[in-house]
PDB file of C-alpha atoms and ligand atoms in Angstrom:
ATOM      1  CA  UNK A   1     -15.882 -21.653 -21.090  1.00 73.00           C
ATOM      2  CA  UNK A   2     -18.594 -23.944 -22.398  1.00 77.00           C
ATOM      3  CA  UNK A   3     -21.534 -25.400 -20.527  1.00 80.00           C
ATOM      4  CA  UNK A   4     -24.003 -28.195 -21.370  1.00 83.00           C
ATOM      5  CA  UNK A   5     -27.461 -27.930 -19.790  1.00 86.00           C
ATOM      6  CA  UNK A   6     -29.345 -31.046 -18.651  1.00 86.00           C
ATOM      7  CA  UNK A   7     -33.110 -30.451 -18.261  1.00 86.00           C
ATOM      8  CA  UNK A   8     -35.202 -32.956 -16.349  1.00 87.00           C
ATOM      9  CA  UNK A   9     -39.006 -32.487 -15.845  1.00 85.00           C
ATOM     10  CA  UNK A  10     -40.016 -32.752 -12.182  1.00 83.00           C
ATOM     11  CA  UNK A  11     -43.415 -33.724 -10.999  1.00 81.00           C
ATOM     12  CA  UNK A  12     -43.956 -34.119  -7.291  1.00 77.00           C
ATOM     13  CA  UNK A  13     -47.371 -34.227  -5.564  1.00 76.00           C
ATOM     14  CA  UNK A  14     -47.775 -30.444  -5.075  1.00 75.00           C
ATOM     15  CA  UNK A  15     -44.929 -29.208  -7.274  1.00 79.00           C
ATOM     16  CA  UNK A  16     -44.394 -29.216 -11.006  1.00 83.00           C
ATOM     17  CA  UNK A  17     -41.307 -27.832 -12.653  1.00 86.00           C
ATOM     18  CA  UNK A  18     -37.957 -28.688 -14.210  1.00 87.00           C
ATOM     19  CA  UNK A  19     -34.511 -29.404 -12.806  1.00 88.00           C
ATOM     20  CA  UNK A  20     -31.753 -27.738 -14.824  1.00 88.00           C
ATOM     21  CA  UNK A  21     -28.159 -28.925 -14.259  1.00 89.00           C
ATOM     22  CA  UNK A  22     -25.218 -27.144 -15.959  1.00 89.00           C
ATOM     23  CA  UNK A  23     -22.096 -29.177 -16.712  1.00 86.00           C
ATOM     24  CA  UNK A  24     -18.784 -27.390 -17.458  1.00 85.00           C
ATOM     25  CA  UNK A  25     -17.477 -29.023 -20.600  1.00 82.00           C
ATOM     26  CA  UNK A  26     -14.291 -26.922 -20.836  1.00 83.00           C
ATOM     27  CA  UNK A  27     -11.942 -29.643 -19.452  1.00 83.00           C
ATOM     28  CA  UNK A  28     -13.324 -32.219 -21.967  1.00 85.00           C
ATOM     29  CA  UNK A  29     -12.987 -29.796 -24.852  1.00 85.00           C
ATOM     30  CA  UNK A  30      -9.411 -28.902 -23.739  1.00 85.00           C
ATOM     31  CA  UNK A  31      -8.504 -32.593 -23.541  1.00 86.00           C
ATOM     32  CA  UNK A  32     -10.022 -33.193 -27.054  1.00 87.00           C
ATOM     33  CA  UNK A  33      -8.046 -30.197 -28.428  1.00 89.00           C
ATOM     34  CA  UNK A  34      -4.800 -31.456 -26.873  1.00 87.00           C
ATOM     35  CA  UNK A  35      -5.328 -34.895 -28.415  1.00 89.00           C
ATOM     36  CA  UNK A  36      -6.016 -33.357 -31.868  1.00 92.00           C
ATOM     37  CA  UNK A  37      -2.879 -31.164 -31.551  1.00 91.00           C
ATOM     38  CA  UNK A  38      -0.785 -34.161 -30.484  1.00 92.00           C
ATOM     39  CA  UNK A  39      -1.972 -36.242 -33.518  1.00 93.00           C
ATOM     40  CA  UNK A  40      -1.307 -33.253 -35.833  1.00 94.00           C
ATOM     41  CA  UNK A  41       2.189 -32.838 -34.350  1.00 93.00           C
ATOM     42  CA  UNK A  42       3.045 -36.514 -34.679  1.00 94.00           C
ATOM     43  CA  UNK A  43       1.800 -36.581 -38.254  1.00 95.00           C
ATOM     44  CA  UNK A  44       3.887 -33.532 -39.114  1.00 93.00           C
ATOM     45  CA  UNK A  45       7.018 -34.930 -37.399  1.00 92.00           C
ATOM     46  CA  UNK A  46       6.712 -38.194 -39.348  1.00 93.00           C
ATOM     47  CA  UNK A  47       5.615 -36.722 -42.675  1.00 93.00           C
ATOM     48  CA  UNK A  48       8.449 -34.179 -42.937  1.00 91.00           C
ATOM     49  CA  UNK A  49      11.307 -36.743 -43.047  1.00 91.00           C
ATOM     50  CA  UNK A  50       9.211 -39.179 -45.118  1.00 93.00           C
ATOM     51  CA  UNK A  51       8.541 -36.502 -47.801  1.00 94.00           C
ATOM     52  CA  UNK A  52      12.271 -35.664 -47.866  1.00 92.00           C
ATOM     53  CA  UNK A  53      13.197 -39.366 -48.240  1.00 94.00           C
ATOM     54  CA  UNK A  54      10.641 -39.856 -51.033  1.00 95.00           C
ATOM     55  CA  UNK A  55      12.176 -36.872 -52.869  1.00 95.00           C
ATOM     56  CA  UNK A  56      15.695 -38.284 -52.521  1.00 94.00           C
ATOM     57  CA  UNK A  57      14.610 -41.713 -53.771  1.00 94.00           C
ATOM     58  CA  UNK A  58      13.000 -40.088 -56.816  1.00 94.00           C
ATOM     59  CA  UNK A  59      16.188 -38.054 -57.533  1.00 94.00           C
ATOM     60  CA  UNK A  60      18.395 -41.108 -57.102  1.00 93.00           C
ATOM     61  CA  UNK A  61      16.248 -43.045 -59.597  1.00 94.00           C
ATOM     62  CA  UNK A  62      16.266 -40.163 -62.018  1.00 92.00           C
ATOM     63  CA  UNK A  63      18.684 -37.196 -62.429  1.00 90.00           C
ATOM     64  CA  UNK A  64      21.269 -38.405 -59.942  1.00 89.00           C
ATOM     65  CA  UNK A  65      21.266 -42.038 -61.125  1.00 90.00           C
ATOM     66  CA  UNK A  66      24.906 -41.985 -62.145  1.00 91.00           C
ATOM     67  CA  UNK A  67      26.211 -39.381 -59.705  1.00 92.00           C
ATOM     68  CA  UNK A  68      28.199 -41.311 -57.074  1.00 93.00           C
ATOM     69  CA  UNK A  69      28.811 -38.167 -54.920  1.00 93.00           C
ATOM     70  CA  UNK A  70      25.082 -37.221 -54.799  1.00 92.00           C
ATOM     71  CA  UNK A  71      24.223 -40.824 -54.050  1.00 93.00           C
ATOM     72  CA  UNK A  72      26.481 -41.008 -50.969  1.00 94.00           C
ATOM     73  CA  UNK A  73      25.247 -37.578 -49.751  1.00 94.00           C
ATOM     74  CA  UNK A  74      21.592 -38.428 -50.173  1.00 94.00           C
ATOM     75  CA  UNK A  75      21.945 -41.870 -48.578  1.00 95.00           C
ATOM     76  CA  UNK A  76      23.688 -40.169 -45.636  1.00 95.00           C
ATOM     77  CA  UNK A  77      20.734 -37.773 -45.133  1.00 93.00           C
ATOM     78  CA  UNK A  78      18.180 -40.555 -45.563  1.00 94.00           C
ATOM     79  CA  UNK A  79      20.042 -42.684 -43.015  1.00 95.00           C
ATOM     80  CA  UNK A  80      20.011 -39.772 -40.503  1.00 92.00           C
ATOM     81  CA  UNK A  81      16.285 -39.078 -41.067  1.00 92.00           C
ATOM     82  CA  UNK A  82      15.421 -42.771 -40.732  1.00 94.00           C
ATOM     83  CA  UNK A  83      17.273 -42.919 -37.410  1.00 93.00           C
ATOM     84  CA  UNK A  84      15.471 -39.808 -36.176  1.00 92.00           C
ATOM     85  CA  UNK A  85      12.092 -41.299 -37.117  1.00 94.00           C
ATOM     86  CA  UNK A  86      13.057 -44.496 -35.299  1.00 95.00           C
ATOM     87  CA  UNK A  87      13.959 -42.411 -32.186  1.00 95.00           C
ATOM     88  CA  UNK A  88      10.628 -40.543 -32.488  1.00 95.00           C
ATOM     89  CA  UNK A  89       8.646 -43.836 -32.511  1.00 96.00           C
ATOM     90  CA  UNK A  90      10.720 -45.046 -29.502  1.00 96.00           C
ATOM     91  CA  UNK A  91      10.000 -41.798 -27.604  1.00 96.00           C
ATOM     92  CA  UNK A  92       6.284 -41.984 -28.453  1.00 96.00           C
ATOM     93  CA  UNK A  93       6.147 -45.496 -27.031  1.00 96.00           C
ATOM     94  CA  UNK A  94       8.105 -44.431 -23.902  1.00 95.00           C
ATOM     95  CA  UNK A  95       5.792 -41.469 -23.390  1.00 95.00           C
ATOM     96  CA  UNK A  96       2.684 -43.573 -23.754  1.00 94.00           C
ATOM     97  CA  UNK A  97       4.026 -46.154 -21.246  1.00 93.00           C
ATOM     98  CA  UNK A  98       5.090 -43.619 -18.637  1.00 93.00           C
ATOM     99  CA  UNK A  99       1.784 -41.727 -18.916  1.00 91.00           C
ATOM    100  CA  UNK A 100      -0.178 -44.944 -18.326  1.00 90.00           C
ATOM    101  CA  UNK A 101       2.057 -45.971 -15.393  1.00 89.00           C
ATOM    102  CA  UNK A 102       2.032 -42.561 -13.693  1.00 84.00           C
ATOM    103  CA  UNK A 103      -0.258 -43.631 -10.905  1.00 84.00           C
ATOM    104  CA  UNK A 104       1.722 -46.785 -10.037  1.00 85.00           C
ATOM    105  CA  UNK A 105       4.467 -45.943  -7.548  1.00 86.00           C
ATOM    106  CA  UNK A 106       7.790 -47.695  -8.307  1.00 86.00           C
ATOM    107  CA  UNK A 107       9.429 -49.490  -5.344  1.00 85.00           C
ATOM    108  CA  UNK A 108      12.804 -50.877  -6.534  1.00 94.00           C
ATOM    109  CA  UNK A 109      15.896 -49.472  -4.667  1.00 95.00           C
ATOM    110  CA  UNK A 110      17.823 -47.574  -7.281  1.00 96.00           C
ATOM    111  CA  UNK A 111      21.532 -46.792  -7.005  1.00 94.00           C
ATOM    112  CA  UNK A 112      21.643 -43.231  -8.336  1.00 95.00           C
ATOM    113  CA  UNK A 113      25.467 -42.932  -8.623  1.00 93.00           C
ATOM    114  CA  UNK A 114      25.656 -46.262 -10.477  1.00 94.00           C
ATOM    115  CA  UNK A 115      22.799 -45.299 -12.845  1.00 95.00           C
ATOM    116  CA  UNK A 116      24.514 -41.950 -13.575  1.00 96.00           C
ATOM    117  CA  UNK A 117      27.830 -43.694 -14.267  1.00 95.00           C
ATOM    118  CA  UNK A 118      26.093 -46.116 -16.659  1.00 95.00           C
ATOM    119  CA  UNK A 119      24.464 -43.197 -18.567  1.00 97.00           C
ATOM    120  CA  UNK A 120      27.702 -41.273 -18.760  1.00 97.00           C
ATOM    121  CA  UNK A 121      29.640 -44.243 -20.212  1.00 96.00           C
ATOM    122  CA  UNK A 122      26.914 -44.771 -22.782  1.00 97.00           C
ATOM    123  CA  UNK A 123      26.970 -41.079 -23.795  1.00 97.00           C
ATOM    124  CA  UNK A 124      30.744 -40.646 -23.709  1.00 97.00           C
ATOM    125  CA  UNK A 125      31.261 -41.201 -27.487  1.00 97.00           C
ATOM    126  CA  UNK A 126      28.557 -38.616 -28.292  1.00 96.00           C
ATOM    127  CA  UNK A 127      30.251 -36.168 -25.879  1.00 97.00           C
ATOM    128  CA  UNK A 128      33.658 -36.819 -27.328  1.00 97.00           C
ATOM    129  CA  UNK A 129      32.372 -36.157 -30.828  1.00 96.00           C
ATOM    130  CA  UNK A 130      31.588 -32.567 -29.665  1.00 96.00           C
ATOM    131  CA  UNK A 131      34.688 -32.281 -27.497  1.00 97.00           C
ATOM    132  CA  UNK A 132      32.542 -32.201 -24.375  1.00 98.00           C
ATOM    133  CA  UNK A 133      33.966 -33.442 -21.067  1.00 98.00           C
ATOM    134  CA  UNK A 134      31.538 -34.952 -18.535  1.00 97.00           C
ATOM    135  CA  UNK A 135      32.530 -34.459 -14.887  1.00 96.00           C
ATOM    136  CA  UNK A 136      30.733 -36.290 -12.070  1.00 93.00           C
ATOM    137  CA  UNK A 137      30.774 -34.840  -8.568  1.00 87.00           C
ATOM    138  CA  UNK A 138      29.545 -35.985  -5.134  1.00 77.00           C
ATOM    139  CA  UNK A 139      29.329 -39.650  -6.131  1.00 66.00           C
ATOM    140  CA  UNK A 140      27.770 -40.885  -2.912  1.00 67.00           C
ATOM    141  CA  UNK A 141      27.501 -44.669  -3.380  1.00 67.00           C
ATOM    142  CA  UNK A 142      24.898 -44.864  -0.625  1.00 73.00           C
ATOM    143  CA  UNK A 143      22.617 -42.569  -2.648  1.00 86.00           C
ATOM    144  CA  UNK A 144      19.595 -44.783  -3.105  1.00 91.00           C
ATOM    145  CA  UNK A 145      16.004 -43.874  -3.858  1.00 93.00           C
ATOM    146  CA  UNK A 146      12.928 -45.985  -4.328  1.00 94.00           C
ATOM    147  CA  UNK A 147      12.203 -46.000  -8.042  1.00 95.00           C
ATOM    148  CA  UNK A 148      12.181 -47.655 -11.391  1.00 96.00           C
ATOM    149  CA  UNK A 149      15.835 -47.984 -12.445  1.00 96.00           C
ATOM    150  CA  UNK A 150      15.062 -48.276 -16.162  1.00 95.00           C
ATOM    151  CA  UNK A 151      12.980 -45.081 -16.141  1.00 96.00           C
ATOM    152  CA  UNK A 152      15.454 -43.126 -14.034  1.00 97.00           C
ATOM    153  CA  UNK A 153      18.261 -44.058 -16.435  1.00 97.00           C
ATOM    154  CA  UNK A 154      16.020 -42.634 -19.155  1.00 97.00           C
ATOM    155  CA  UNK A 155      15.607 -39.349 -17.216  1.00 98.00           C
ATOM    156  CA  UNK A 156      19.395 -39.022 -16.721  1.00 98.00           C
ATOM    157  CA  UNK A 157      20.142 -40.056 -20.278  1.00 98.00           C
ATOM    158  CA  UNK A 158      17.724 -37.485 -21.720  1.00 98.00           C
ATOM    159  CA  UNK A 159      19.086 -34.665 -19.540  1.00 98.00           C
ATOM    160  CA  UNK A 160      22.805 -35.451 -20.051  1.00 98.00           C
ATOM    161  CA  UNK A 161      22.232 -35.926 -23.818  1.00 97.00           C
ATOM    162  CA  UNK A 162      20.564 -32.501 -23.962  1.00 97.00           C
ATOM    163  CA  UNK A 163      23.490 -30.963 -21.999  1.00 98.00           C
ATOM    164  CA  UNK A 164      25.869 -32.437 -24.609  1.00 97.00           C
ATOM    165  CA  UNK A 165      23.735 -31.385 -27.566  1.00 95.00           C
ATOM    166  CA  UNK A 166      22.936 -27.852 -26.458  1.00 95.00           C
ATOM    167  CA  UNK A 167      26.207 -27.185 -24.614  1.00 95.00           C
ATOM    168  CA  UNK A 168      28.998 -25.410 -26.498  1.00 96.00           C
ATOM    169  CA  UNK A 169      31.511 -27.469 -28.390  1.00 96.00           C
ATOM    170  CA  UNK A 170      34.642 -28.270 -26.291  1.00 97.00           C
ATOM    171  CA  UNK A 171      32.828 -27.346 -23.071  1.00 97.00           C
ATOM    172  CA  UNK A 172      32.025 -29.185 -19.874  1.00 97.00           C
ATOM    173  CA  UNK A 173      28.965 -30.895 -18.527  1.00 98.00           C
ATOM    174  CA  UNK A 174      28.802 -31.467 -14.773  1.00 97.00           C
ATOM    175  CA  UNK A 175      26.667 -34.066 -13.038  1.00 97.00           C
ATOM    176  CA  UNK A 176      26.335 -33.589  -9.325  1.00 94.00           C
ATOM    177  CA  UNK A 177      24.493 -35.530  -6.616  1.00 93.00           C
ATOM    178  CA  UNK A 178      23.641 -33.697  -3.420  1.00 89.00           C
ATOM    179  CA  UNK A 179      22.486 -35.595  -0.420  1.00 77.00           C
ATOM    180  CA  UNK A 180      20.084 -34.644   2.362  1.00 62.00           C
ATOM    181  CA  UNK A 181      18.246 -31.879   0.581  1.00 62.00           C
ATOM    182  CA  UNK A 182      15.113 -31.287   2.591  1.00 63.00           C
ATOM    183  CA  UNK A 183      12.083 -30.324   0.500  1.00 58.00           C
ATOM    184  CA  UNK A 184       9.040 -29.303   2.602  1.00 63.00           C
ATOM    185  CA  UNK A 185       6.757 -30.207  -0.283  1.00 60.00           C
ATOM    186  CA  UNK A 186       8.235 -33.692  -0.536  1.00 54.00           C
ATOM    187  CA  UNK A 187       7.898 -34.279   3.232  1.00 64.00           C
ATOM    188  CA  UNK A 188      11.375 -35.561   4.116  1.00 73.00           C
ATOM    189  CA  UNK A 189      14.798 -36.294   2.825  1.00 86.00           C
ATOM    190  CA  UNK A 190      15.449 -36.097  -0.858  1.00 89.00           C
ATOM    191  CA  UNK A 191      18.294 -36.397  -3.296  1.00 91.00           C
ATOM    192  CA  UNK A 192      19.130 -33.725  -5.895  1.00 93.00           C
ATOM    193  CA  UNK A 193      20.809 -34.496  -9.142  1.00 95.00           C
ATOM    194  CA  UNK A 194      22.075 -31.391 -11.020  1.00 96.00           C
ATOM    195  CA  UNK A 195      23.012 -31.624 -14.654  1.00 98.00           C
ATOM    196  CA  UNK A 196      24.635 -28.405 -15.799  1.00 98.00           C
ATOM    197  CA  UNK A 197      25.972 -27.395 -19.181  1.00 98.00           C
ATOM    198  CA  UNK A 198      27.924 -24.481 -20.598  1.00 97.00           C
ATOM    199  CA  UNK A 199      25.552 -23.736 -23.459  1.00 96.00           C
ATOM    200  CA  UNK A 200      23.789 -20.580 -24.607  1.00 93.00           C
ATOM    201  CA  UNK A 201      21.172 -20.852 -21.918  1.00 94.00           C
ATOM    202  CA  UNK A 202      17.381 -20.644 -22.337  1.00 95.00           C
ATOM    203  CA  UNK A 203      15.369 -17.457 -22.201  1.00 94.00           C
ATOM    204  CA  UNK A 204      12.938 -17.339 -19.205  1.00 94.00           C
ATOM    205  CA  UNK A 205       9.908 -17.135 -21.520  1.00 94.00           C
ATOM    206  CA  UNK A 206      10.580 -20.681 -22.799  1.00 95.00           C
ATOM    207  CA  UNK A 207      11.324 -22.361 -19.498  1.00 96.00           C
ATOM    208  CA  UNK A 208       7.710 -23.062 -18.326  1.00 95.00           C
ATOM    209  CA  UNK A 209       6.894 -24.683 -21.703  1.00 96.00           C
ATOM    210  CA  UNK A 210       9.951 -26.888 -22.189  1.00 96.00           C
ATOM    211  CA  UNK A 211       8.264 -30.028 -20.865  1.00 97.00           C
ATOM    212  CA  UNK A 212       5.346 -29.749 -23.290  1.00 95.00           C
ATOM    213  CA  UNK A 213       5.417 -32.395 -26.059  1.00 95.00           C
ATOM    214  CA  UNK A 214       7.183 -31.142 -29.181  1.00 95.00           C
ATOM    215  CA  UNK A 215       7.963 -27.719 -27.684  1.00 95.00           C
ATOM    216  CA  UNK A 216      11.415 -26.590 -28.908  1.00 94.00           C
ATOM    217  CA  UNK A 217      13.231 -23.261 -28.489  1.00 93.00           C
ATOM    218  CA  UNK A 218      14.938 -23.681 -31.873  1.00 90.00           C
ATOM    219  CA  UNK A 219      13.304 -26.359 -34.037  1.00 88.00           C
ATOM    220  CA  UNK A 220      16.007 -26.299 -36.635  1.00 88.00           C
ATOM    221  CA  UNK A 221      18.756 -26.841 -34.081  1.00 87.00           C
ATOM    222  CA  UNK A 222      16.757 -29.602 -32.349  1.00 87.00           C
ATOM    223  CA  UNK A 223      16.179 -31.482 -35.637  1.00 85.00           C
ATOM    224  CA  UNK A 224      19.788 -31.012 -36.759  1.00 85.00           C
ATOM    225  CA  UNK A 225      20.941 -32.616 -33.458  1.00 87.00           C
ATOM    226  CA  UNK A 226      18.528 -35.537 -34.069  1.00 86.00           C
ATOM    227  CA  UNK A 227      16.017 -34.314 -31.341  1.00 90.00           C
ATOM    228  CA  UNK A 228      12.382 -35.540 -31.217  1.00 93.00           C
ATOM    229  CA  UNK A 229      11.024 -32.746 -28.982  1.00 95.00           C
ATOM    230  CA  UNK A 230       9.728 -35.382 -26.514  1.00 96.00           C
ATOM    231  CA  UNK A 231      12.749 -35.865 -24.222  1.00 97.00           C
ATOM    232  CA  UNK A 232      11.703 -33.419 -21.502  1.00 98.00           C
ATOM    233  CA  UNK A 233       8.041 -34.476 -21.694  1.00 97.00           C
ATOM    234  CA  UNK A 234       9.190 -38.027 -20.833  1.00 97.00           C
ATOM    235  CA  UNK A 235      11.453 -36.673 -18.047  1.00 98.00           C
ATOM    236  CA  UNK A 236       8.569 -34.775 -16.505  1.00 97.00           C
ATOM    237  CA  UNK A 237       6.216 -37.793 -16.428  1.00 96.00           C
ATOM    238  CA  UNK A 238       8.886 -40.086 -14.982  1.00 97.00           C
ATOM    239  CA  UNK A 239       9.873 -37.609 -12.291  1.00 96.00           C
ATOM    240  CA  UNK A 240       6.260 -37.033 -11.391  1.00 94.00           C
ATOM    241  CA  UNK A 241       5.724 -40.818 -11.147  1.00 94.00           C
ATOM    242  CA  UNK A 242       8.575 -40.808  -8.570  1.00 94.00           C
ATOM    243  CA  UNK A 243       6.845 -37.960  -6.692  1.00 91.00           C
ATOM    244  CA  UNK A 244       9.818 -35.797  -7.520  1.00 93.00           C
ATOM    245  CA  UNK A 245      10.401 -32.345  -8.952  1.00 93.00           C
ATOM    246  CA  UNK A 246      12.162 -31.060 -12.049  1.00 97.00           C
ATOM    247  CA  UNK A 247      13.759 -27.582 -11.726  1.00 96.00           C
ATOM    248  CA  UNK A 248      15.214 -25.668 -14.619  1.00 97.00           C
ATOM    249  CA  UNK A 249      17.630 -22.774 -14.098  1.00 97.00           C
ATOM    250  CA  UNK A 250      19.299 -20.948 -16.960  1.00 96.00           C
ATOM    251  CA  UNK A 251      21.443 -17.915 -17.515  1.00 91.00           C
ATOM    252  CA  UNK A 252      21.803 -16.417 -20.946  1.00 87.00           C
ATOM    253  CA  UNK A 253      25.279 -16.947 -22.365  1.00 89.00           C
ATOM    254  CA  UNK A 254      26.343 -19.090 -19.419  1.00 92.00           C
ATOM    255  CA  UNK A 255      24.331 -22.323 -19.539  1.00 96.00           C
ATOM    256  CA  UNK A 256      21.538 -24.271 -17.968  1.00 98.00           C
ATOM    257  CA  UNK A 257      21.128 -26.527 -14.983  1.00 98.00           C
ATOM    258  CA  UNK A 258      18.368 -29.150 -14.881  1.00 98.00           C
ATOM    259  CA  UNK A 259      17.782 -30.528 -11.342  1.00 97.00           C
ATOM    260  CA  UNK A 260      15.912 -33.663 -10.547  1.00 96.00           C
ATOM    261  CA  UNK A 261      14.792 -33.920  -6.900  1.00 94.00           C
ATOM    262  CA  UNK A 262      13.748 -37.375  -5.779  1.00 93.00           C
ATOM    263  CA  UNK A 263      12.322 -38.252  -2.357  1.00 91.00           C
ATOM    264  CA  UNK A 264      14.305 -40.920  -0.483  1.00 88.00           C
ATOM    265  CA  UNK A 265      11.244 -42.513   1.022  1.00 81.00           C
TER     266      UNK A 265
HETATM  267  P1  LIG B 301      14.679 -32.271 -28.168  1.00 86.97           P
HETATM  268  O1  LIG B 301      14.589 -33.576 -28.721  1.00 86.97           O
HETATM  269  O2  LIG B 301      14.283 -31.158 -29.135  1.00 86.97           O
HETATM  270  O3  LIG B 301      16.043 -31.974 -27.583  1.00 86.97           O
HETATM  271  P2  LIG B 301      13.579 -32.029 -25.487  1.00 86.97           P
HETATM  272  O4  LIG B 301      12.133 -32.275 -25.048  1.00 86.97           O
HETATM  273  O5  LIG B 301      14.607 -32.853 -24.887  1.00 86.97           O
HETATM  274  O6  LIG B 301      13.547 -32.181 -27.062  1.00 86.97           O
HETATM  275  O7  LIG B 301      13.913 -30.500 -25.211  1.00 86.97           O
HETATM  276  C1  LIG B 301      12.993 -29.517 -25.660  1.00 86.97           C
HETATM  277  C2  LIG B 301      13.708 -28.267 -26.020  1.00 86.97           C
HETATM  278  O8  LIG B 301      14.314 -27.678 -24.877  1.00 86.97           O
HETATM  279  C3  LIG B 301      14.899 -28.489 -26.980  1.00 86.97           C
HETATM  280  O9  LIG B 301      14.468 -28.504 -28.347  1.00 86.97           O
HETATM  281  C4  LIG B 301      15.759 -27.264 -26.661  1.00 86.97           C
HETATM  282  O10 LIG B 301      15.289 -26.142 -27.394  1.00 86.97           O
HETATM  283  C5  LIG B 301      15.480 -27.005 -25.172  1.00 86.97           C
HETATM  284  N1  LIG B 301      16.581 -27.571 -24.317  1.00 86.97           N
HETATM  285  C6  LIG B 301      16.539 -28.733 -23.693  1.00 86.97           C
HETATM  286  N2  LIG B 301      17.655 -28.914 -22.957  1.00 86.97           N
HETATM  287  C7  LIG B 301      18.406 -27.840 -23.139  1.00 86.97           C
HETATM  288  C8  LIG B 301      19.682 -27.413 -22.657  1.00 86.97           C
HETATM  289  N3  LIG B 301      20.443 -28.109 -21.819  1.00 86.97           N
HETATM  290  N4  LIG B 301      20.152 -26.184 -23.084  1.00 86.97           N
HETATM  291  C9  LIG B 301      19.371 -25.376 -23.907  1.00 86.97           C
HETATM  292  N5  LIG B 301      18.200 -25.745 -24.400  1.00 86.97           N
HETATM  293  C10 LIG B 301      17.707 -26.937 -23.990  1.00 86.97           C
END
């Protein structure tokens, strides 16, 4: 803890003294530290692929100039890294937008089953490349919540994409909408969307930190799959903007289930 003292001399008719006020500066210092950590993380995330690309360019201009095999391999890696950097910049912009809009309540009526179907058809090629089948259950076409359709599509896309990436090859991802879930904390009817995979699961020690920016259980695996480490941070902010909840359940060796609970009113 850190305090700043403000000392003001006091001089009243029959009283002379000082007024000392103590101000707790801890929250300010923590916010400053978080900002510095964030800038350091972003710089690291951008510099690592840039350094690798600069190395490959140098090799292609020098020792590998006439090696067609090396040229194709290096260009493939550079292409992948450039796409990941592009995704990182996109995610940073999304995060900054959702953080600044967090206090504004969205009011559009969003068709949840339709939004999920749209996400699934966009992600189907990615799932097929890993032999993953996506199954949708409980498609209640009257499932509508007040929200921002673009942002909710981003939530479902991030969660289904993670289920594909971190699920086992040739496994199944299930997407399930449950109606009429009553959440006392949400004061009324809500809708729950469960996205479950058959991956390796996540150890309980990691679960509370998953929605922190750039927190990854396995950095190598995340980068290899083209991850930016910002997907769940974006999900958390969007769900909170919708006054919803994100629940994560995971069982080692069996898989994980990410549930989004959205109030209907
Ligand atoms: P990333 O771009 O790394 O996937 P996210 O913010 O989406 O970033 O997720 C943070 C981390 O949470 C991931 O790096 C991964 O370790 C873990 N994670 C997310 N979803 C799953 C899942 N369905 N199964 C196992 N681990 C997951």
